[in-house]
Each structure stands twice: as structure tokens, then as C-alpha cells.
PDB file of C-alpha atoms in Angstrom:
ATOM      1  CA  MET A  17      23.329  21.230 -21.980  1.00  0.00           C
ATOM      2  CA  THR A  18      21.659  17.807 -23.401  1.00  0.00           C
ATOM      3  CA  PRO A  19      19.545  16.077 -21.018  1.00  0.00           C
ATOM      4  CA  TYR A  20      19.777  12.647 -20.624  1.00  0.00           C
ATOM      5  CA  TYR A  21      16.408  11.883 -20.590  1.00  0.00           C
ATOM      6  CA  GLU A  22      13.204  14.248 -21.899  1.00  0.00           C
ATOM      7  CA  HIS A  23       9.395  13.663 -22.230  1.00  0.00           C
ATOM      8  CA  ALA A  24       6.207  14.930 -21.548  1.00  0.00           C
ATOM      9  CA  GLY A  25       7.521  17.714 -19.159  1.00  0.00           C
ATOM     10  CA  ILE A  26      10.290  15.553 -17.163  1.00  0.00           C
ATOM     11  CA  THR A  27      14.095  16.115 -17.770  1.00  0.00           C
ATOM     12  CA  ILE A  28      16.721  14.505 -16.500  1.00  0.00           C
ATOM     13  CA  TYR A  29      20.446  15.669 -16.454  1.00  0.00           C
ATOM     14  CA  HIS A  30      23.273  13.287 -15.837  1.00  0.00           C
ATOM     15  CA  GLY A  31      26.205  15.320 -13.957  1.00  0.00           C
ATOM     16  CA  ASP A  32      27.298  16.810 -10.815  1.00  0.00           C
ATOM     17  CA  CYS A  33      24.162  19.179  -9.686  1.00  0.00           C
ATOM     18  CA  ARG A  34      26.277  21.851  -8.321  1.00  0.00           C
ATOM     19  CA  GLU A  35      27.598  22.315 -11.944  1.00  0.00           C
ATOM     20  CA  ILE A  36      24.357  21.840 -13.743  1.00  0.00           C
ATOM     21  CA  ALA A  37      21.528  23.533 -11.699  1.00  0.00           C
ATOM     22  CA  PRO A  38      23.134  26.990 -11.999  1.00  0.00           C
ATOM     23  CA  THR A  39      23.009  26.914 -15.888  1.00  0.00           C
ATOM     24  CA  ILE A  40      19.395  25.841 -15.316  1.00  0.00           C
ATOM     25  CA  ALA A  41      18.334  28.725 -12.786  1.00  0.00           C
ATOM     26  CA  GLY A  42      15.024  30.150 -13.607  1.00  0.00           C
ATOM     27  CA  GLU A  43      13.793  26.767 -15.107  1.00  0.00           C
ATOM     28  CA  PHE A  44      12.314  25.622 -11.937  1.00  0.00           C
ATOM     29  CA  ALA A  45      10.296  26.892  -8.970  1.00  0.00           C
ATOM     30  CA  SER A  46      11.192  24.858  -6.019  1.00  0.00           C
ATOM     31  CA  VAL A  47      13.246  22.092  -5.001  1.00  0.00           C
ATOM     32  CA  VAL A  48      12.904  18.527  -3.265  1.00  0.00           C
ATOM     33  CA  ALA A  49      16.033  16.804  -2.661  1.00  0.00           C
ATOM     34  CA  ASP A  50      17.095  13.927  -0.692  1.00  0.00           C
ATOM     35  CA  PRO A  51      20.910  14.586  -0.588  1.00  0.00           C
ATOM     36  CA  PRO A  52      23.906  12.488   0.647  1.00  0.00           C
ATOM     37  CA  TYR A  53      23.840  13.304   4.623  1.00  0.00           C
ATOM     38  CA  GLY A  54      27.818  13.006   5.098  1.00  0.00           C
ATOM     39  CA  ILE A  55      27.185  10.019   7.413  1.00  0.00           C
ATOM     40  CA  ALA A  56      29.584   7.417   5.360  1.00  0.00           C
ATOM     41  CA  LEU A  57      26.657   5.054   5.082  1.00  0.00           C
ATOM     42  CA  ASP A  58      27.865   1.689   4.541  1.00  0.00           C
ATOM     43  CA  THR A  59      25.808   0.263   1.921  1.00  0.00           C
ATOM     44  CA  SER A  60      27.638  -2.740   0.613  1.00  0.00           C
ATOM     45  CA  SER A  61      27.037  -4.536   4.057  1.00  0.00           C
ATOM     46  CA  ARG A  62      23.658  -2.981   4.767  1.00  0.00           C
ATOM     47  CA  TRP A  63      22.109  -3.724   1.577  1.00  0.00           C
ATOM     48  CA  TRP A  64      24.558  -6.393   0.248  1.00  0.00           C
ATOM     49  CA  TRP A  65      21.586  -8.008  -1.713  1.00  0.00           C
ATOM     50  CA  LEU A  66      21.287  -4.725  -4.032  1.00  0.00           C
ATOM     51  CA  PRO A  67      23.229  -5.106  -7.123  1.00  0.00           C
ATOM     52  CA  ASP A  68      26.772  -3.394  -7.740  1.00  0.00           C
ATOM     53  CA  GLN A  69      26.176  -1.588  -4.356  1.00  0.00           C
ATOM     54  CA  LYS A  70      28.548   0.787  -3.590  1.00  0.00           C
ATOM     55  CA  PRO A  71      28.841   4.057  -1.430  1.00  0.00           C
ATOM     56  CA  VAL A  72      26.563   7.056  -2.139  1.00  0.00           C
ATOM     57  CA  GLU A  73      28.251   9.541  -3.862  1.00  0.00           C
ATOM     58  CA  GLY A  74      29.278  12.435  -1.747  1.00  0.00           C
ATOM     59  CA  ASP A  75      28.202  10.684   1.857  1.00  0.00           C
ATOM     60  CA  ALA A  76      31.869  10.528   2.945  1.00  0.00           C
ATOM     61  CA  VAL A  77      32.156  14.227   3.449  1.00  0.00           C
ATOM     62  CA  PRO A  78      29.819  16.411   5.649  1.00  0.00           C
ATOM     63  CA  PHE A  79      26.878  17.986   3.582  1.00  0.00           C
ATOM     64  CA  ASP A  80      26.666  21.489   2.957  1.00  0.00           C
ATOM     65  CA  PRO A  81      23.777  22.648   2.097  1.00  0.00           C
ATOM     66  CA  GLN A  82      24.329  26.600   1.126  1.00  0.00           C
ATOM     67  CA  TRP A  83      24.675  26.170  -2.315  1.00  0.00           C
ATOM     68  CA  LEU A  84      20.927  24.665  -2.298  1.00  0.00           C
ATOM     69  CA  LEU A  85      19.808  27.666   0.140  1.00  0.00           C
ATOM     70  CA  ALA A  86      21.647  30.240  -1.885  1.00  0.00           C
ATOM     71  CA  ILE A  87      19.010  29.431  -4.644  1.00  0.00           C
ATOM     72  CA  GLY A  88      16.060  30.882  -2.426  1.00  0.00           C
ATOM     73  CA  VAL A  89      12.970  29.289  -3.754  1.00  0.00           C
ATOM     74  CA  PRO A  90      10.832  26.787  -1.705  1.00  0.00           C
ATOM     75  CA  THR A  91      12.712  23.779  -0.497  1.00  0.00           C
ATOM     76  CA  VAL A  92      12.723  20.366   1.250  1.00  0.00           C
ATOM     77  CA  LEU A  93      15.584  19.232   2.095  1.00  0.00           C
ATOM     78  CA  TRP A  94      15.345  15.309   3.593  1.00  0.00           C
ATOM     79  CA  GLY A  95      18.220  14.350   6.229  1.00  0.00           C
ATOM     80  CA  ALA A  96      18.474  17.652   7.180  1.00  0.00           C
ATOM     81  CA  ASN A  97      18.564  16.564  10.879  1.00  0.00           C
ATOM     82  CA  HIS A  98      22.436  15.164   9.914  1.00  0.00           C
ATOM     83  CA  PHE A  99      23.458  18.999   8.871  1.00  0.00           C
ATOM     84  CA  SER A 100      20.898  21.157  11.086  1.00  0.00           C
ATOM     85  CA  SER A 101      23.300  23.219  12.515  1.00  0.00           C
ATOM     86  CA  ARG A 102      24.147  24.231   8.916  1.00  0.00           C
ATOM     87  CA  LEU A 103      20.286  25.581   7.929  1.00  0.00           C
ATOM     88  CA  PRO A 104      18.306  28.757   9.087  1.00  0.00           C
ATOM     89  CA  ASP A 105      16.026  27.711  11.994  1.00  0.00           C
ATOM     90  CA  SER A 106      12.743  26.463  10.415  1.00  0.00           C
ATOM     91  CA  LYS A 107       9.272  26.197  11.834  1.00  0.00           C
ATOM     92  CA  GLY A 108       8.215  23.806   9.250  1.00  0.00           C
ATOM     93  CA  TRP A 109       9.917  20.682   9.852  1.00  0.00           C
ATOM     94  CA  LEU A 110       8.718  17.526   8.389  1.00  0.00           C
ATOM     95  CA  CYS A 111       8.622  14.034   9.677  1.00  0.00           C
ATOM     96  CA  TRP A 112       8.443  10.690   7.579  1.00  0.00           C
ATOM     97  CA  ASP A 113       7.248   8.126  10.220  1.00  0.00           C
ATOM     98  CA  LYS A 114       8.113   4.818   8.461  1.00  0.00           C
ATOM     99  CA  ALA A 115       7.313   2.808  11.490  1.00  0.00           C
ATOM    100  CA  THR A 116       3.541   3.828  11.864  1.00  0.00           C
ATOM    101  CA  ARG A 117       3.091   1.596  15.295  1.00  0.00           C
ATOM    102  CA  ASN A 118       5.163   1.093  18.738  1.00  0.00           C
ATOM    103  CA  GLY A 119       7.351  -1.495  19.741  1.00  0.00           C
ATOM    104  CA  LEU A 120       8.920  -2.883  16.324  1.00  0.00           C
ATOM    105  CA  ASP A 121      12.547  -3.768  16.460  1.00  0.00           C
ATOM    106  CA  LEU A 122      13.361  -2.396  12.969  1.00  0.00           C
ATOM    107  CA  ARG A 123      17.336  -1.891  13.868  1.00  0.00           C
ATOM    108  CA  GLN A 124      17.627   1.161  11.897  1.00  0.00           C
ATOM    109  CA  ALA A 125      15.568   4.742  12.001  1.00  0.00           C
ATOM    110  CA  GLU A 126      11.876   4.431  12.773  1.00  0.00           C
ATOM    111  CA  VAL A 127      11.480   8.189  11.134  1.00  0.00           C
ATOM    112  CA  GLU A 128      13.438  10.555   8.829  1.00  0.00           C
ATOM    113  CA  PHE A 129      13.178  14.483   9.015  1.00  0.00           C
ATOM    114  CA  ALA A 130      13.387  17.278   6.343  1.00  0.00           C
ATOM    115  CA  TRP A 131      13.851  20.994   6.932  1.00  0.00           C
ATOM    116  CA  SER A 132      11.820  23.275   5.019  1.00  0.00           C
ATOM    117  CA  ASN A 133      11.814  27.221   3.910  1.00  0.00           C
ATOM    118  CA  CYS A 134       7.834  26.801   2.808  1.00  0.00           C
ATOM    119  CA  VAL A 135       5.936  25.130   5.140  1.00  0.00           C
ATOM    120  CA  SER A 136       4.028  27.027   7.713  1.00  0.00           C
ATOM    121  CA  ARG A 137       4.104  24.250  10.526  1.00  0.00           C
ATOM    122  CA  PRO A 138       5.300  20.901  11.237  1.00  0.00           C
ATOM    123  CA  ARG A 139       3.930  18.278   9.368  1.00  0.00           C
ATOM    124  CA  ALA A 140       4.093  14.574   9.733  1.00  0.00           C
ATOM    125  CA  PHE A 141       3.206  11.701   6.819  1.00  0.00           C
ATOM    126  CA  ARG A 142       2.804   8.132   8.083  1.00  0.00           C
ATOM    127  CA  HIS A 143       3.918   5.507   5.119  1.00  0.00           C
ATOM    128  CA  MET A 144       5.478   2.165   6.165  1.00  0.00           C
ATOM    129  CA  TRP A 145       8.587   1.688   4.644  1.00  0.00           C
ATOM    130  CA  SER A 146      10.989  -0.499   6.289  1.00  0.00           C
ATOM    131  CA  GLY A 147      12.511  -3.591   4.884  1.00  0.00           C
ATOM    132  CA  ALA A 148       9.704  -6.114   3.724  1.00  0.00           C
ATOM    133  CA  TYR A 149       7.072  -4.094   5.520  1.00  0.00           C
ATOM    134  CA  ARG A 150       5.623  -1.462   3.358  1.00  0.00           C
ATOM    135  CA  ASP A 151       2.629   0.487   2.550  1.00  0.00           C
ATOM    136  CA  SER A 152       3.533   0.813  -1.480  1.00  0.00           C
ATOM    137  CA  GLU A 153       6.356  -0.257  -4.371  1.00  0.00           C
ATOM    138  CA  ARG A 154       6.582  -3.831  -2.693  1.00  0.00           C
ATOM    139  CA  GLY A 155       9.981  -5.800  -3.804  1.00  0.00           C
ATOM    140  CA  THR A 156      11.135  -3.080  -5.885  1.00  0.00           C
ATOM    141  CA  ARG A 157      14.225  -1.135  -4.752  1.00  0.00           C
ATOM    142  CA  TRP A 158      17.270   0.264  -6.856  1.00  0.00           C
ATOM    143  CA  HIS A 159      18.748   2.980  -4.431  1.00  0.00           C
ATOM    144  CA  PRO A 160      20.002   2.275  -0.534  1.00  0.00           C
ATOM    145  CA  THR A 161      18.375   5.593   0.437  1.00  0.00           C
ATOM    146  CA  GLN A 162      15.635   5.073  -2.011  1.00  0.00           C
ATOM    147  CA  LYS A 163      12.327   6.945  -1.016  1.00  0.00           C
ATOM    148  CA  PRO A 164       8.956   6.016  -1.870  1.00  0.00           C
ATOM    149  CA  VAL A 165       6.645   7.724  -4.499  1.00  0.00           C
ATOM    150  CA  ALA A 166       4.034   8.476  -2.120  1.00  0.00           C
ATOM    151  CA  LEU A 167       6.394  10.349   0.097  1.00  0.00           C
ATOM    152  CA  MET A 168       7.316  12.777  -2.496  1.00  0.00           C
ATOM    153  CA  SER A 169       4.018  13.350  -3.956  1.00  0.00           C
ATOM    154  CA  TRP A 170       2.972  14.561  -0.377  1.00  0.00           C
ATOM    155  CA  CYS A 171       6.303  16.862  -0.266  1.00  0.00           C
ATOM    156  CA  ILE A 172       5.408  18.034  -3.910  1.00  0.00           C
ATOM    157  CA  GLY A 173       1.968  18.668  -2.457  1.00  0.00           C
ATOM    158  CA  LEU A 174       3.223  21.191   0.137  1.00  0.00           C
ATOM    159  CA  MET A 175       4.874  23.431  -2.681  1.00  0.00           C
ATOM    160  CA  PRO A 176       3.460  26.498  -4.066  1.00  0.00           C
ATOM    161  CA  PRO A 177       0.821  25.216  -6.838  1.00  0.00           C
ATOM    162  CA  SER A 178       2.767  26.277  -9.982  1.00  0.00           C
ATOM    163  CA  GLY A 179       6.095  25.798 -11.425  1.00  0.00           C
ATOM    164  CA  VAL A 180       8.695  23.214 -11.911  1.00  0.00           C
ATOM    165  CA  VAL A 181      10.089  20.931  -9.501  1.00  0.00           C
ATOM    166  CA  LEU A 182      13.526  20.163  -9.553  1.00  0.00           C
ATOM    167  CA  ASP A 183      15.282  17.701  -7.654  1.00  0.00           C
ATOM    168  CA  PRO A 184      19.436  17.677  -7.549  1.00  0.00           C
ATOM    169  CA  TYR A 185      19.835  14.418  -6.227  1.00  0.00           C
ATOM    170  CA  MET A 186      17.402  12.312  -7.904  1.00  0.00           C
ATOM    171  CA  GLY A 187      18.754   8.750  -7.374  1.00  0.00           C
ATOM    172  CA  CYS A 188      16.446   6.336  -8.786  1.00  0.00           C
ATOM    173  CA  GLY A 189      13.772   9.168  -9.642  1.00  0.00           C
ATOM    174  CA  PRO A 190      11.005   8.803  -7.118  1.00  0.00           C
ATOM    175  CA  THR A 191      10.466  12.808  -7.149  1.00  0.00           C
ATOM    176  CA  LEU A 192      10.407  12.536 -10.907  1.00  0.00           C
ATOM    177  CA  ARG A 193       8.002   9.726 -10.878  1.00  0.00           C
ATOM    178  CA  ALA A 194       5.447  11.484  -8.411  1.00  0.00           C
ATOM    179  CA  ALA A 195       5.461  14.967 -10.422  1.00  0.00           C
ATOM    180  CA  LYS A 196       4.766  12.397 -13.553  1.00  0.00           C
ATOM    181  CA  ASP A 197       1.740  11.234 -11.782  1.00  0.00           C
ATOM    182  CA  LEU A 198       0.747  14.383 -10.202  1.00  0.00           C
ATOM    183  CA  GLY A 199       0.679  16.118 -14.153  1.00  0.00           C
ATOM    184  CA  ILE A 200       4.026  18.213 -12.831  1.00  0.00           C
ATOM    185  CA  GLU A 201       6.817  19.238 -14.801  1.00  0.00           C
ATOM    186  CA  ALA A 202      10.107  18.320 -13.164  1.00  0.00           C
ATOM    187  CA  ILE A 203      13.922  17.986 -13.415  1.00  0.00           C
ATOM    188  CA  GLY A 204      16.441  15.411 -11.788  1.00  0.00           C
ATOM    189  CA  ILE A 205      19.823  15.473 -11.738  1.00  0.00           C
ATOM    190  CA  GLU A 206      22.102  12.597 -11.155  1.00  0.00           C
ATOM    191  CA  ILE A 207      25.752  11.966 -10.890  1.00  0.00           C
ATOM    192  CA  GLU A 208      25.514   8.057 -11.308  1.00  0.00           C
ATOM    193  CA  GLU A 209      24.722   7.379 -14.747  1.00  0.00           C
ATOM    194  CA  ARG A 210      22.964   3.667 -13.811  1.00  0.00           C
ATOM    195  CA  TYR A 211      20.629   5.679 -11.517  1.00  0.00           C
ATOM    196  CA  CYS A 212      19.449   8.082 -14.755  1.00  0.00           C
ATOM    197  CA  GLU A 213      18.790   5.234 -16.468  1.00  0.00           C
ATOM    198  CA  ILE A 214      16.735   3.310 -14.047  1.00  0.00           C
ATOM    199  CA  ALA A 215      14.700   6.388 -13.056  1.00  0.00           C
ATOM    200  CA  ALA A 216      14.258   6.792 -17.520  1.00  0.00           C
ATOM    201  CA  GLN A 217      12.795   3.599 -17.169  1.00  0.00           C
ATOM    202  CA  ARG A 218      10.248   3.945 -14.366  1.00  0.00           C
ATOM    203  CA  LEU A 219       8.973   7.307 -15.935  1.00  0.00           C
ATOM    204  CA  SER A 220       8.447   5.264 -19.307  1.00  0.00           C
ATOM    205  CA  GLN A 221       6.012   3.047 -17.205  1.00  0.00           C
ATOM    206  CA  GLU A 222       2.525   5.165 -18.055  1.00  0.00           C
ATOM    207  CA  VAL A 223       0.552   3.038 -15.040  1.00  0.00           C
ATOM    208  CA  MET A 224       2.155   2.549 -11.338  1.00  0.00           C
ATOM    209  CA  GLN A 225       0.546   1.608  -8.255  1.00  0.00           C
ATOM    210  CA  PHE A 226      -2.715   3.743  -8.695  1.00  0.00           C
ATOM    211  CA  GLU A 227      -4.839   1.463  -7.127  1.00  0.00           C
ATOM    212  CA  GLU A 228      -2.271   0.768  -4.114  1.00  0.00           C
ATOM    213  CA  GLN A 229      -1.816   4.742  -3.649  1.00  0.00           C
ATOM    214  CA  ARG A 230      -5.507   5.463  -3.339  1.00  0.00           C
ATOM    215  CA  THR A 231      -5.650   3.180  -0.392  1.00  0.00           C
ATOM    216  CA  ASN A 232      -2.817   4.591   1.045  1.00  0.00           C
ATOM    217  CA  PRO A 233      -3.387   8.402   0.718  1.00  0.00           C
ATOM    218  CA  PRO A 234      -0.851  10.419   0.917  1.00  0.00           C
ATOM    219  CA  ALA A 235      -1.805  13.612   2.489  1.00  0.00           C
ATOM    220  CA  VAL A 236      -1.642  13.021   6.755  1.00  0.00           C
ATOM    221  CA  GLU A 237      -1.227  15.457   9.548  1.00  0.00           C
TER     222      GLU A 237
END
């Protein structure tokens, strides 16, 4: 299979991850994913100002994580509270506190949760990321459910210390950008080509907000 992008240990494939991932089995050691949650999110009205906005691919039907679980590698799955009944019990749930203070009327989720099979205890990452209120990447947004690079760097840091990281629902590429900044090899798969192109452009930037990330350390318990 020909990659959409390949450079300096980072590879992007364009297509359906459920078809591509089995063909590269053995090439990755862990999974960090932010899949469609199966909640039919109304992206066109909520993020009307983003260009060419349309529903998240696959979000209109319940998400089934079984194909990812069957891979059998250390895994982090964001949005897992939406499909927790289809996941094994875990003592290592992760929480991203994106409000970071009480009393804010954000009119959206103040925290997001991730299931893991490789973290030994509940962990929390505190990083403001709500509308114009951000601790990083201010003024940049390409995907309606985009995650900050700092969050994905934290997730990668919770993984075993060696091996390639796979993000099968890559979106605009924050996991790959985080991996590149950390000097870790990674593979991303994305079904929408426009996001593959955005991710490739982000990866072509050799320097990205290092000073900003130093002032907001990613590892917080």
C-alpha cells in the first residue's frame, strides 16, 4: 500500500482504518485514537465558521471498538464514555480537564474521558481548550473534534517507551505532530483526504510552539 505521506518516521495512509490497519499489523506497538463516538454530532451548526464543514465520518452510527481491542496492543481510546458498555473494565481511565477552573459556563463538556488498557491508575491532564480559551495552539483549528498536540503528547508519554504509535482516526494529525516533536515514529490513517493534506502540512513545519508547550508542561496528575 502506498502511503499518502512518509517522512522522518511518520507515515500517513488515506482510507478506511478498518481495512488498512490489518494490512500493517506488526508495524505498530500501541494505539492512540479519537474515533467517532457515534453521537451524530451537528458539526455544521456548532462550528459553522470552519470551512466546508460536514458531519464526522462514521459518527451517525454507534461506534464498535471491538476491532481495535482485537489488535491486542496498549491502547488509549478517547470518547470512550460514549461506548463504555462495549469496553472491558479498566482501572486506568484518563480525564482531560479542558476547563481547568470552576464556574465557567462553557455550554459544552468541561472534561473528556479516555479508556486505556495500559495505564495502572486514573490520570488527569489539565489543559484549557475551549473556544477562544486555550493554553496552546491559539487561533488554529481545522477539525470539529480536534485535540491539542499537548494532550496527545501526554498520551504518548503514558505508553510503553518503545515502538511505533498508530492513530487510526488521525483527523488533522495532532497525534502525529506530537510524535514527531517527541522523536517517536508514528502511523496515521484518515478516511477524509482533506485532513490527510492538512496533517501533512502540519508535519512539514519543523518548529511548532515549543516555547508555548514549555510554559504549559503536559504531564499533570
